Coordinates of C-alpha atoms in Angstrom, one line a residue:
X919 CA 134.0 100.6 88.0
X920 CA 136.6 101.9 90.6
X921 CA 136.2 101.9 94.1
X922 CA 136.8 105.1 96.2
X923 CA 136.6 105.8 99.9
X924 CA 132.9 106.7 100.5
X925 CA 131.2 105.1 97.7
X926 CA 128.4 102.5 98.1
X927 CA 128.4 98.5 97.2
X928 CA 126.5 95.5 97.3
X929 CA 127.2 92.4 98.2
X930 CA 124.4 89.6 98.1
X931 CA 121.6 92.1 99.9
X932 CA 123.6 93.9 102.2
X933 CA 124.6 97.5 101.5
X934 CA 127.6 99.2 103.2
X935 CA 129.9 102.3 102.7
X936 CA 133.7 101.7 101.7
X937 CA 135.7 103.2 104.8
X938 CA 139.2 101.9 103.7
X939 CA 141.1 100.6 100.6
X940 CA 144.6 99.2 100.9
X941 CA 146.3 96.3 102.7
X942 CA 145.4 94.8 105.7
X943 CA 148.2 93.2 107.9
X944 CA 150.0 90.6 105.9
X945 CA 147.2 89.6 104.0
X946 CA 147.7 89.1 100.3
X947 CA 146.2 91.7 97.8
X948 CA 144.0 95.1 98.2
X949 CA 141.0 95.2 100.5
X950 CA 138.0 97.3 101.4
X951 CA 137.1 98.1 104.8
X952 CA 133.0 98.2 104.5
X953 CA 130.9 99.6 107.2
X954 CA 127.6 97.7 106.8
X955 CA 124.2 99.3 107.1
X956 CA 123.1 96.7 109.7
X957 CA 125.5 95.8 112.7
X958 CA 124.5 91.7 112.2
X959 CA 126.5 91.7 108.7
X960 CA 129.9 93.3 109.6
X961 CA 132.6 91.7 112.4
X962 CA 134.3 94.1 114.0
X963 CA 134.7 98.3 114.2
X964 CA 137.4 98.2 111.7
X965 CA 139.9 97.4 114.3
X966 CA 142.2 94.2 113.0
X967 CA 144.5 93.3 115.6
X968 CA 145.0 95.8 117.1
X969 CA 145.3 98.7 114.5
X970 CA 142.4 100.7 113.7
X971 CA 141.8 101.2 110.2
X972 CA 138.4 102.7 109.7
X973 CA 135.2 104.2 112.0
X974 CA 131.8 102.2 111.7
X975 CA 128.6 103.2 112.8
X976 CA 127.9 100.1 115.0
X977 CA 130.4 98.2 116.5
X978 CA 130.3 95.2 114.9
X979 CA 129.1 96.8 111.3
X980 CA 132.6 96.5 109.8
X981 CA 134.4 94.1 108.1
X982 CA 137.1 93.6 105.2
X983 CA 136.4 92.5 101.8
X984 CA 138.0 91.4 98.4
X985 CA 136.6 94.1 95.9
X986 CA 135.4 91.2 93.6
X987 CA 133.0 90.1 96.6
X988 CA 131.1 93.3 96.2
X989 CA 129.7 95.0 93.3
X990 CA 129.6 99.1 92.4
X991 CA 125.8 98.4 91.3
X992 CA 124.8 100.2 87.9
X993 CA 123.8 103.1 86.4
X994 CA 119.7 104.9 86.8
X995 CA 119.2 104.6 82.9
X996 CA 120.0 100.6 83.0
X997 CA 118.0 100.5 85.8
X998 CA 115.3 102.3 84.5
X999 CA 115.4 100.0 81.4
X1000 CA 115.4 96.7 83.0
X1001 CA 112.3 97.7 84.9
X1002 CA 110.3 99.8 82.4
X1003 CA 111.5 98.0 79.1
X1004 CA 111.3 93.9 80.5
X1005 CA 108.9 93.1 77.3
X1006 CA 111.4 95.1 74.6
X1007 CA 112.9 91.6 73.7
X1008 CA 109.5 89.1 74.0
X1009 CA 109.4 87.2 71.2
X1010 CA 107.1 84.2 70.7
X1011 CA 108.3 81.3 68.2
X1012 CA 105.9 81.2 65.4
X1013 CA 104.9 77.3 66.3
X1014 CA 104.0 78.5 70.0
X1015 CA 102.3 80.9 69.0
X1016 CA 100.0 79.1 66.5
X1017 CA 99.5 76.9 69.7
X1018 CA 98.1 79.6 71.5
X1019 CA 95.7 80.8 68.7
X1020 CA 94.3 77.4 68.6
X1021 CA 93.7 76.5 72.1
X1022 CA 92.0 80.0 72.8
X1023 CA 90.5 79.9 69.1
X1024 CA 91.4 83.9 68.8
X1025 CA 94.1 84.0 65.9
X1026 CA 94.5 87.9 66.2
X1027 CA 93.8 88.3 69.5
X1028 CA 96.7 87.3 71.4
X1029 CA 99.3 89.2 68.8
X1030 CA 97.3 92.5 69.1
X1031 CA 97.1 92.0 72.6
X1032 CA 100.9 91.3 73.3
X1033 CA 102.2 94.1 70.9
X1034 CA 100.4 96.6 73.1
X1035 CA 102.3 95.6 76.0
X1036 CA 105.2 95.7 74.7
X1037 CA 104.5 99.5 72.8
X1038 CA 103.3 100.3 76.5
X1039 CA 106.5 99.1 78.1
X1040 CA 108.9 100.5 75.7
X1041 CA 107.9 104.1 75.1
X1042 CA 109.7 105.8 78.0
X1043 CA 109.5 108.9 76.0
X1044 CA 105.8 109.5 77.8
X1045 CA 106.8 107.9 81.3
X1046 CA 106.0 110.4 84.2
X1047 CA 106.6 107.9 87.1
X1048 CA 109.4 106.0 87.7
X1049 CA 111.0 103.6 90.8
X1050 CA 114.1 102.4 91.4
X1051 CA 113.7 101.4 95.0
X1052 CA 116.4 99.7 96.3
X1053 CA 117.7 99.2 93.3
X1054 CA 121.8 99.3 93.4
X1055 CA 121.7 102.7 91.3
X1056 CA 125.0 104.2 92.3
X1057 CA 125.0 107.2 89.0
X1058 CA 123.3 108.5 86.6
X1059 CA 124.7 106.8 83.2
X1060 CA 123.8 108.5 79.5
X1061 CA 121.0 108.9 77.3
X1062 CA 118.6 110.6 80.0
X1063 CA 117.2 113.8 77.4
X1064 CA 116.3 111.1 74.3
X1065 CA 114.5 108.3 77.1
X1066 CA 112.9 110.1 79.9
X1067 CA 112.0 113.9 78.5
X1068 CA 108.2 113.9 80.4
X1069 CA 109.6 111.7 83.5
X1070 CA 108.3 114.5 86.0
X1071 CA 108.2 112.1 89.7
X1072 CA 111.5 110.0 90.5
X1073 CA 111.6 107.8 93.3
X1074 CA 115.7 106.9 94.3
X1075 CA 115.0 105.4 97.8
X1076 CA 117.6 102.9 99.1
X1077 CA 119.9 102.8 96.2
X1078 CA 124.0 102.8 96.1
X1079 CA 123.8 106.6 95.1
X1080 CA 126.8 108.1 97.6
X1081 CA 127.2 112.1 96.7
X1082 CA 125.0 114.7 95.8
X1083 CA 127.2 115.1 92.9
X1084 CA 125.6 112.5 91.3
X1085 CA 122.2 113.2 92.5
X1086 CA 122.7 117.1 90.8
X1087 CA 124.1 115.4 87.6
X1088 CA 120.7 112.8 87.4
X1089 CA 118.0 116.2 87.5
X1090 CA 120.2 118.3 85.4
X1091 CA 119.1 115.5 82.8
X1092 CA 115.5 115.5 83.9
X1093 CA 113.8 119.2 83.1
X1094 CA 110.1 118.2 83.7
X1095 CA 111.3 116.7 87.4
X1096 CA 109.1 117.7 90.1
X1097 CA 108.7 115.3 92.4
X1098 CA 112.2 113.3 93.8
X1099 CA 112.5 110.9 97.0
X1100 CA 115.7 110.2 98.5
X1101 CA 114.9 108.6 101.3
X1102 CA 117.2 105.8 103.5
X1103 CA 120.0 106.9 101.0
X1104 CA 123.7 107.5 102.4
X1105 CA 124.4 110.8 100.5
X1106 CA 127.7 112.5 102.3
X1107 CA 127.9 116.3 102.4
X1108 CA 131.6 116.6 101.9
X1109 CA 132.7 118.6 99.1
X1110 CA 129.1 120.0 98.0
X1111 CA 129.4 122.7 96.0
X1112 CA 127.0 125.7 97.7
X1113 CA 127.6 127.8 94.8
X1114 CA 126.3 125.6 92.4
X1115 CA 123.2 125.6 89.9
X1116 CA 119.5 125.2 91.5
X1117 CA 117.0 123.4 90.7
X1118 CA 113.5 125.6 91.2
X1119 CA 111.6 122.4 89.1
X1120 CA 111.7 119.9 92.2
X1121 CA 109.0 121.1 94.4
X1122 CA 108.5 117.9 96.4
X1123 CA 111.7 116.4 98.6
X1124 CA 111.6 113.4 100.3
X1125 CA 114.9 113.0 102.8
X1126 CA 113.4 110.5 104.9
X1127 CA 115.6 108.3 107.0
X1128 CA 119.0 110.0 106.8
X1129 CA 120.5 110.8 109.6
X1130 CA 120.7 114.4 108.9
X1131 CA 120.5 117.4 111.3
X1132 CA 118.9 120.6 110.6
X1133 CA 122.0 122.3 109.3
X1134 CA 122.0 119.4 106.5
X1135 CA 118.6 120.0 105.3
X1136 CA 119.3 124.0 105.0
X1137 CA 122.3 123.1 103.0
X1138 CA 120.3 120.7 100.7
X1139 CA 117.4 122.5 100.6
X1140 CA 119.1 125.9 98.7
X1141 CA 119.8 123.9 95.7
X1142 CA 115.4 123.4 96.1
X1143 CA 114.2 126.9 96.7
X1144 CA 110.7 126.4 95.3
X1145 CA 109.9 122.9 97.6
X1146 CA 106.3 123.5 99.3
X1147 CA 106.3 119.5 99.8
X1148 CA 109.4 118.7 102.4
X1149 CA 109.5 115.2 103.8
X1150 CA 112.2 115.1 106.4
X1151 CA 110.9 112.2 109.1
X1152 CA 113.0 109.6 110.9
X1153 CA 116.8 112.3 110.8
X1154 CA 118.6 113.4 113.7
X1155 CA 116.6 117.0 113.7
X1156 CA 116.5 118.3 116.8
X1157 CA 116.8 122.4 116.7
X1158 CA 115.0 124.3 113.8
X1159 CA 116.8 127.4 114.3
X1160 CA 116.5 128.9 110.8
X1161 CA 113.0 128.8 107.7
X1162 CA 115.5 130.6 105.3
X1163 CA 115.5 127.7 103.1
X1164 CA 111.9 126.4 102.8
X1165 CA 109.7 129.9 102.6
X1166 CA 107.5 128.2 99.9
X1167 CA 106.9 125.3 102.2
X1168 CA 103.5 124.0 102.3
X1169 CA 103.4 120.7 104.0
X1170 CA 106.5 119.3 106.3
X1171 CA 106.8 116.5 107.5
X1172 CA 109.0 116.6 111.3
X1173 CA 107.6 113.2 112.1
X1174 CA 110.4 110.9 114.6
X1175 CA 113.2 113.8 115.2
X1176 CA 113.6 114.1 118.6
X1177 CA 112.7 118.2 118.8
X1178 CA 111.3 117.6 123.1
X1179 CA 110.4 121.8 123.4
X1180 CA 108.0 123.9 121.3
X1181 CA 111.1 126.6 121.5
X1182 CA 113.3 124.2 119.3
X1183 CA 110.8 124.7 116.5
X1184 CA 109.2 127.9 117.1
X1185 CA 111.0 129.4 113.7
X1186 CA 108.5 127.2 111.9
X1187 CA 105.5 129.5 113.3
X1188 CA 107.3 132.7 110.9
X1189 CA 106.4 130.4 107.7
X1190 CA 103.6 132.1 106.0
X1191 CA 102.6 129.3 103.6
X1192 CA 102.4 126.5 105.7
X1193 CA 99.3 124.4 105.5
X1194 CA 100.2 121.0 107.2
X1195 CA 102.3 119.9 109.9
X1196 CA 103.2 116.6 110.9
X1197 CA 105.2 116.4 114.5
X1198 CA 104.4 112.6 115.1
X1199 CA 106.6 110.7 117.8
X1200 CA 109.0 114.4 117.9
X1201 CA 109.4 113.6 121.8
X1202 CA 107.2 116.9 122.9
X1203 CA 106.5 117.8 126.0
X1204 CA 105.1 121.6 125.9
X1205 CA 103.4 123.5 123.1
X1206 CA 104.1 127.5 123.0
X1207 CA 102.5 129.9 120.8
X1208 CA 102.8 133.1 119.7
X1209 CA 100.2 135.6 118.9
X1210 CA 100.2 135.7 114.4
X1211 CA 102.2 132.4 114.5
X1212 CA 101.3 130.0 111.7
X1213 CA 98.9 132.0 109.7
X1214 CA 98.4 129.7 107.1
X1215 CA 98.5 126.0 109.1
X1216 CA 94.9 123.9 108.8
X1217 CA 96.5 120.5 109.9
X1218 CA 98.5 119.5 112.6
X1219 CA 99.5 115.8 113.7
X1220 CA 100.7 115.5 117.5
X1221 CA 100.2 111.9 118.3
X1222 CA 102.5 109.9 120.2
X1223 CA 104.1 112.5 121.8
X1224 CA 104.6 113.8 125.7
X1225 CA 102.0 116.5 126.6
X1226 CA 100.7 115.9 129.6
X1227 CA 99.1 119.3 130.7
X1228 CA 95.9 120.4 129.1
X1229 CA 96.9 124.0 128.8
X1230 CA 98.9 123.4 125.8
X1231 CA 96.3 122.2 123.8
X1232 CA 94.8 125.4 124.9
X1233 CA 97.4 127.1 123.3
X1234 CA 96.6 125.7 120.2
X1235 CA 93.5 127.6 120.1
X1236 CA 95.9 130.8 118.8
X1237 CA 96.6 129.6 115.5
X1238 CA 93.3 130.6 114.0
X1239 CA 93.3 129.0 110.9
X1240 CA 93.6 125.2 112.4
X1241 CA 91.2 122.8 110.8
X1242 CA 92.6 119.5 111.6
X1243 CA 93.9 117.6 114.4
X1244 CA 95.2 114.5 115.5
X1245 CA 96.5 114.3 119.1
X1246 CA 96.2 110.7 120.1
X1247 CA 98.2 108.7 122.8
X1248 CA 100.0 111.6 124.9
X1249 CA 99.8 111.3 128.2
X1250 CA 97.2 114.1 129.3
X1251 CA 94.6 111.5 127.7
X1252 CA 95.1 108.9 129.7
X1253 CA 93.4 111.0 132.7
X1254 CA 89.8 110.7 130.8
X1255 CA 87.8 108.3 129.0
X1256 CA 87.9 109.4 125.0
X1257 CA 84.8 111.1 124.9
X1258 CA 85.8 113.5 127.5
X1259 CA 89.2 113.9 125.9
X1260 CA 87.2 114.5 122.8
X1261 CA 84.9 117.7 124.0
X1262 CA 87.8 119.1 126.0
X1263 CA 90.0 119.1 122.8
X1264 CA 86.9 120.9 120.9
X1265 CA 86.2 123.3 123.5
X1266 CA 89.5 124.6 123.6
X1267 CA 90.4 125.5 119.9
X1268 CA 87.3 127.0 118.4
X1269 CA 88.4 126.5 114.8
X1270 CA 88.8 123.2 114.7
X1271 CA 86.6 121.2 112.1
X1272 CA 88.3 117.6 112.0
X1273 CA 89.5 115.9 115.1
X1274 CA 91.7 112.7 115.2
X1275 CA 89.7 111.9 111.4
X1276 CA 86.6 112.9 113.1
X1277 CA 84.3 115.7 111.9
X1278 CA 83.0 117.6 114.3
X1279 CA 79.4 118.7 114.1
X1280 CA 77.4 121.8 115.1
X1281 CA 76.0 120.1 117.5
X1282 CA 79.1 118.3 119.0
X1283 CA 80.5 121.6 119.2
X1284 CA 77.7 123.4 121.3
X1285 CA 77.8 120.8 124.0
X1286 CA 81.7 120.4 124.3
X1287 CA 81.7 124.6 124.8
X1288 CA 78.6 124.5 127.0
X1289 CA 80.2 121.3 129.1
X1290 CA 83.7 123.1 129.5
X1291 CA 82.0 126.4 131.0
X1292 CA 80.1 124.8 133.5
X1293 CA 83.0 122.3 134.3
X1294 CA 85.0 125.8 135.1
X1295 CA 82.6 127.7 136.4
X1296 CA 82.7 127.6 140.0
X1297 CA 86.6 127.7 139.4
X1298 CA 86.6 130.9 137.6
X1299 CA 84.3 132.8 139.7
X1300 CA 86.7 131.4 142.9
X1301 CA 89.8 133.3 140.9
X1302 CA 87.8 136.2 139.2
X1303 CA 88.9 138.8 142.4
X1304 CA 92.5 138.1 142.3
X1305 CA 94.3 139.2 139.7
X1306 CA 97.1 136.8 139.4
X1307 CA 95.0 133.9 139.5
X1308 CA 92.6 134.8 137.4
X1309 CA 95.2 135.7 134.9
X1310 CA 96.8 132.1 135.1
X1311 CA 93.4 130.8 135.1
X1312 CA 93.1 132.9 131.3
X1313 CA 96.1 132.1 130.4
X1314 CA 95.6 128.1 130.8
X1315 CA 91.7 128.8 129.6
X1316 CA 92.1 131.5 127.0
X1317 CA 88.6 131.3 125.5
X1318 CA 86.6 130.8 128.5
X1319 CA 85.4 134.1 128.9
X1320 CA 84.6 134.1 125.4
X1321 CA 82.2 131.1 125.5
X1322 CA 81.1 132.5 128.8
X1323 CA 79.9 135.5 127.4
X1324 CA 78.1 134.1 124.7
X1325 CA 76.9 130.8 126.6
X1326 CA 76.0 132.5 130.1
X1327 CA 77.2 131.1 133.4
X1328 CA 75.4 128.4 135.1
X1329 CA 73.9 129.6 138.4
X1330 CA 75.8 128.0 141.5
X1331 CA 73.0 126.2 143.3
X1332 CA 73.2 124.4 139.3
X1333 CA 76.9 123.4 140.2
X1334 CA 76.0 121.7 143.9
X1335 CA 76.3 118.4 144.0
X1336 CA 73.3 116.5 142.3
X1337 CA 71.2 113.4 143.7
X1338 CA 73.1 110.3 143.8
X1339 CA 70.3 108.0 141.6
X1340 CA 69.4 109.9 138.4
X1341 CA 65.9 107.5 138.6
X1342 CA 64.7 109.6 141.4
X1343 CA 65.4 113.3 139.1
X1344 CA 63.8 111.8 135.7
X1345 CA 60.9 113.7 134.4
X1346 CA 58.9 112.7 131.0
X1347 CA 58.6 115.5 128.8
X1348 CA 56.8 116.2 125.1
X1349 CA 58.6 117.4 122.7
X1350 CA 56.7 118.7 119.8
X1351 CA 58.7 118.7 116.6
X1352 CA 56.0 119.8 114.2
X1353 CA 52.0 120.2 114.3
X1354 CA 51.8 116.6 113.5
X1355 CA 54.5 114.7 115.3
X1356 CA 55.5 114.3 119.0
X1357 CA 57.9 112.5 121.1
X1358 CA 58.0 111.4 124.7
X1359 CA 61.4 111.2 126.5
X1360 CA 62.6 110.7 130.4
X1361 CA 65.5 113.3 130.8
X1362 CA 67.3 114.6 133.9
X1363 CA 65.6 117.3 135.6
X1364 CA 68.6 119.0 135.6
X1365 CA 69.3 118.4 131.8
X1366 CA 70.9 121.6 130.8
X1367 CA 69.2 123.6 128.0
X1368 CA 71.8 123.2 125.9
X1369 CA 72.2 119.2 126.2
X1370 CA 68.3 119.3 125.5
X1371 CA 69.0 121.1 122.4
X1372 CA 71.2 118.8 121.0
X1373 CA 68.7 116.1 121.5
X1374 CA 66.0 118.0 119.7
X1375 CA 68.7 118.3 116.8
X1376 CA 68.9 114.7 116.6
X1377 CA 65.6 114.0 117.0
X1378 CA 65.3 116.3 113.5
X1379 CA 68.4 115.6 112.3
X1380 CA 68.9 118.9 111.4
X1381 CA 70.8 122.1 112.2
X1382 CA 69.2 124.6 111.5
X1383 CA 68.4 127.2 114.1
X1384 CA 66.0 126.3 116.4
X1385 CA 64.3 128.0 119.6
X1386 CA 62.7 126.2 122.4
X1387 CA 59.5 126.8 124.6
X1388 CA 58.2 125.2 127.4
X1389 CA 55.2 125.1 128.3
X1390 CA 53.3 123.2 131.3
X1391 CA 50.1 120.5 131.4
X1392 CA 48.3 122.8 133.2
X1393 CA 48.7 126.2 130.9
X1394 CA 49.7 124.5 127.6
X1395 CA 48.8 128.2 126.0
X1396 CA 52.0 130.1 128.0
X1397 CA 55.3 129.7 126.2
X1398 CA 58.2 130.5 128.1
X1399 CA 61.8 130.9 125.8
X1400 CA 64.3 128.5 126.9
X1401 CA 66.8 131.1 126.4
X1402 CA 70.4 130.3 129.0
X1403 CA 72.2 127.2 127.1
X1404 CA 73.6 126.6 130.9
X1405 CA 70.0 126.5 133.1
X1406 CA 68.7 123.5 134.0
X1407 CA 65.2 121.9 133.0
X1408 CA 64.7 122.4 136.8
X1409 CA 65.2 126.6 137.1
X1410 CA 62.3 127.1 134.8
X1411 CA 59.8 124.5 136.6
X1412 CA 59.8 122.0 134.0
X1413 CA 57.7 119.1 135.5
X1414 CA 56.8 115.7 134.5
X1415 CA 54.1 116.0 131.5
X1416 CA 55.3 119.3 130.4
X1417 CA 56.0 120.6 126.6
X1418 CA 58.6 121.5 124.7
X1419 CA 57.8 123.2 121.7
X1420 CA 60.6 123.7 118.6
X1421 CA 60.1 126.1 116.8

């Protein structure tokens, strides 16, 4: 197979990119100037002594080469053969196999059983999944419509493929492809052809590992106009300044581009199908959004990024729809233990259902909201009179008045400082769960209502709707409502040996 400036060869395990083809100095012969994937198997920059021949990506990923040292790889259909077709010529001498039949005493046995195999292996006709990774596949070769009709999920990772060209010619032979990963691939954009056919059939793309910017994935991503599966992780993305190509995304994958600002991927927030974001390691420092961004996005991945303020995750509370989150290892955790971390993070996007692969309960929920309020109270009503604080303050808090309305405030003698030893505030109370069963417990006298409530819950272990009474030793007969989630045991005079009834 010729060799031609850009195309992709082997040589042992190393791949590289041909940079140069010609003579080199006095040297006898033609050579290639390769530019090696990994900087530890080239020599140089393509500089030899003195003159400068060819670019690398490293500076010491280049080196020259005979062209009989390297090899132009082969084409997908052998590839696919050797793999998927390994039993086609098994055969088993007739004395060995009368050897076999004797020692396992199954005569038929191991014939029928090797005969399936091999029926299994060979019929490509109903293969669906194939793999050729890193496999040196550098085209496409003949016979794809009569071998792989039904092949509908392809998976072309870290192969010698080198133009799109190729990688057009390969689907056109596929009509049942859906599903086709790319990834770690060294596919130049020189020469593509814009105007050329499209492929509406592929609706998962994996491009991971490519070094492409934003302007390279719109320019692959016309010839896909139907993908809702776009896996772009680990490229050199760092604007997204256009969704004209991926309107039927679903679920994208951003995960290691260096994007730093929520403004550098705001577009995203126009894309009325997405469902699932992953931003993973993307460098962020700041989240921004809009009122009606994201309509459709349930699941959003933000660990190991830079957010160190808690008013951004605030701002996540806008995208109504938002299910699932994972926000681990930014730096506004580090200034709580994870429990904390873990209400303030509920408390501030009401919608959320699944945190870092946690569920989040009813009852996990109720005391995040009613431990946020009180934690803000005495700042809010410090801010509540001046109108540009108290619009920061709602802007940094957005649902605050929200759960304050439905919660009620704490009173502030409830948010002076409280005894030092929580021995000397203990009460015992008795909680009556039904006619039949009670339970004794030693809580804080100034136990909120609310945290009481959640202990009754999983005391039942239920949630249904409950309402609680209390009544004292000495007029077990008077119920009074427990009614503010935010009092404390104290401001209804709850006293050791009192009763709480749930009803």
């Amino acid at each position: 197979m010729d060799y031609f400036i850009g195309c992709r060869v082997l040589s042992f395990e190393s791949k590289g990119t041909v940079k140069y083809i010609g003579k080199v100095d006095s040297q006898p012969g033609i050579w290639l100037g390769i530019d090696w994937d990994t900087p530890e198997r080239g020599k140089h920059d393509g500089t030899y002594k003195g003159i400068k021949y060819f670019t690398t990506r490293y500076p010491t990923s280049g080196s020259f080469i005979k062209p009989d040292k390297v090899s132009r790889g082969t084409s997908l259909v052998q590839a696919l053969k050797n793999r998927y077709l390994k039993f086609e010529e098994t055969h088993i001498e007739e004395q060995n196999l009368m050897v076999l039949q004797k020692t396992f005493n199954a005569p038929f046995v191991e014939i029928v059983g090797m005969d399936k195999v091999s029926r299994t292996q060979c019929n490509l006709g109903e293969l669906k999944e194939a793999s050729v990774s890193s496999q040196p596949v550098s085209h496409g070769g003949n016979g794809f419509e009569s071998l792989f009709p039904n092949l509908e999920e392809l998976h072309l990772d870290s192969t010698l493929l080198s133009a799109w060209t190729d990688v057009f010619e390969i689907i056109n032979h596929l009509p049942k492809l859906k599903m086709l990963n790319l990834s770690y691939n060294v596919l130049s954009l020189d020469n593509i052809d814009e105007s050329g056919a499209v492929f509406p059939n592929i609706r998962h793309l994996v491009l991971i590992g490519m070094e492409y910017t934003w302007t390279d994935i719109r320019k692959i991503c016309k010839f896909f106009p139907d993908v809702e599966h776009l896996q772009v992780s680990w490229n050199k993305i760092t604007s997204i300044d256009s969704i004209d190509c991926i309107d039927s995304c679903r679920i994208l994958d951003l995960e290691h581009n260096s994007l730093k600002f929520w403004k550098n991927l705001r577009q995203l927030g126009r894309l009325k199908r997405l469902q699932r974001l992953n931003l993973i390691r993307s460098e962020l420092e700041n989240i921004e959004i809009d009122g009606g961004d994201f309509p459709s996005l349930q699941v959003l991945w933000l660990t190991k990024n830079d957010i160190k303020e808690w008013h951004h995750i605030s701002q996540l509370g806008k995208i109504y729809t938002l299910k699932d989150l994972r926000i681990l290892e930014n730096p506004l955790l580090k200034k709580a233990n994870m429990e904390t971390n873990r209400q303030n993070v509920i408390a501030r996007i009401g919608s959320l259902k699944v945190l870092n692969g946690t569920e989040i309960s009813s009852q996990d929920r109720k005391g995040a909201e009613i431990d946020y309020v009180k934690s803000l109270a005495q700042e809010w009503r410090s801010v509540r009179t001046d109108s540009a604080r108290h619009q920061k303050f709602l802007e940094d808090h957005p649902r605050f008045e929200l759960l304050a309305k439905a919660l009620g405030l704490p009173e502030k003698e409830e948010l002076e400082k409280m005894p030092t030893t929580v021995k000397s505030s203990l009460i015992g109370i008795k909680i009556t769960l039904s006619e039949d069963k009670m339970v004794l417990r030693k809580v804080p006298s100034t136990m909120s209502v609310g945290k009481l409530r959640s202990l009754v819950e999983r005391l039942t272990n239920s949630d249904e709707d409950i309402s609680l009474f209390a009544a004292s030793e000495k007029r077990p007969n008077v119920l009074i409502p427990l009614d503010n989630e935010m009092r404390q045991l104290s401001f209804y005079s709850i006293e050791d040996g009192d009763y709480i009834h749930v009803k």
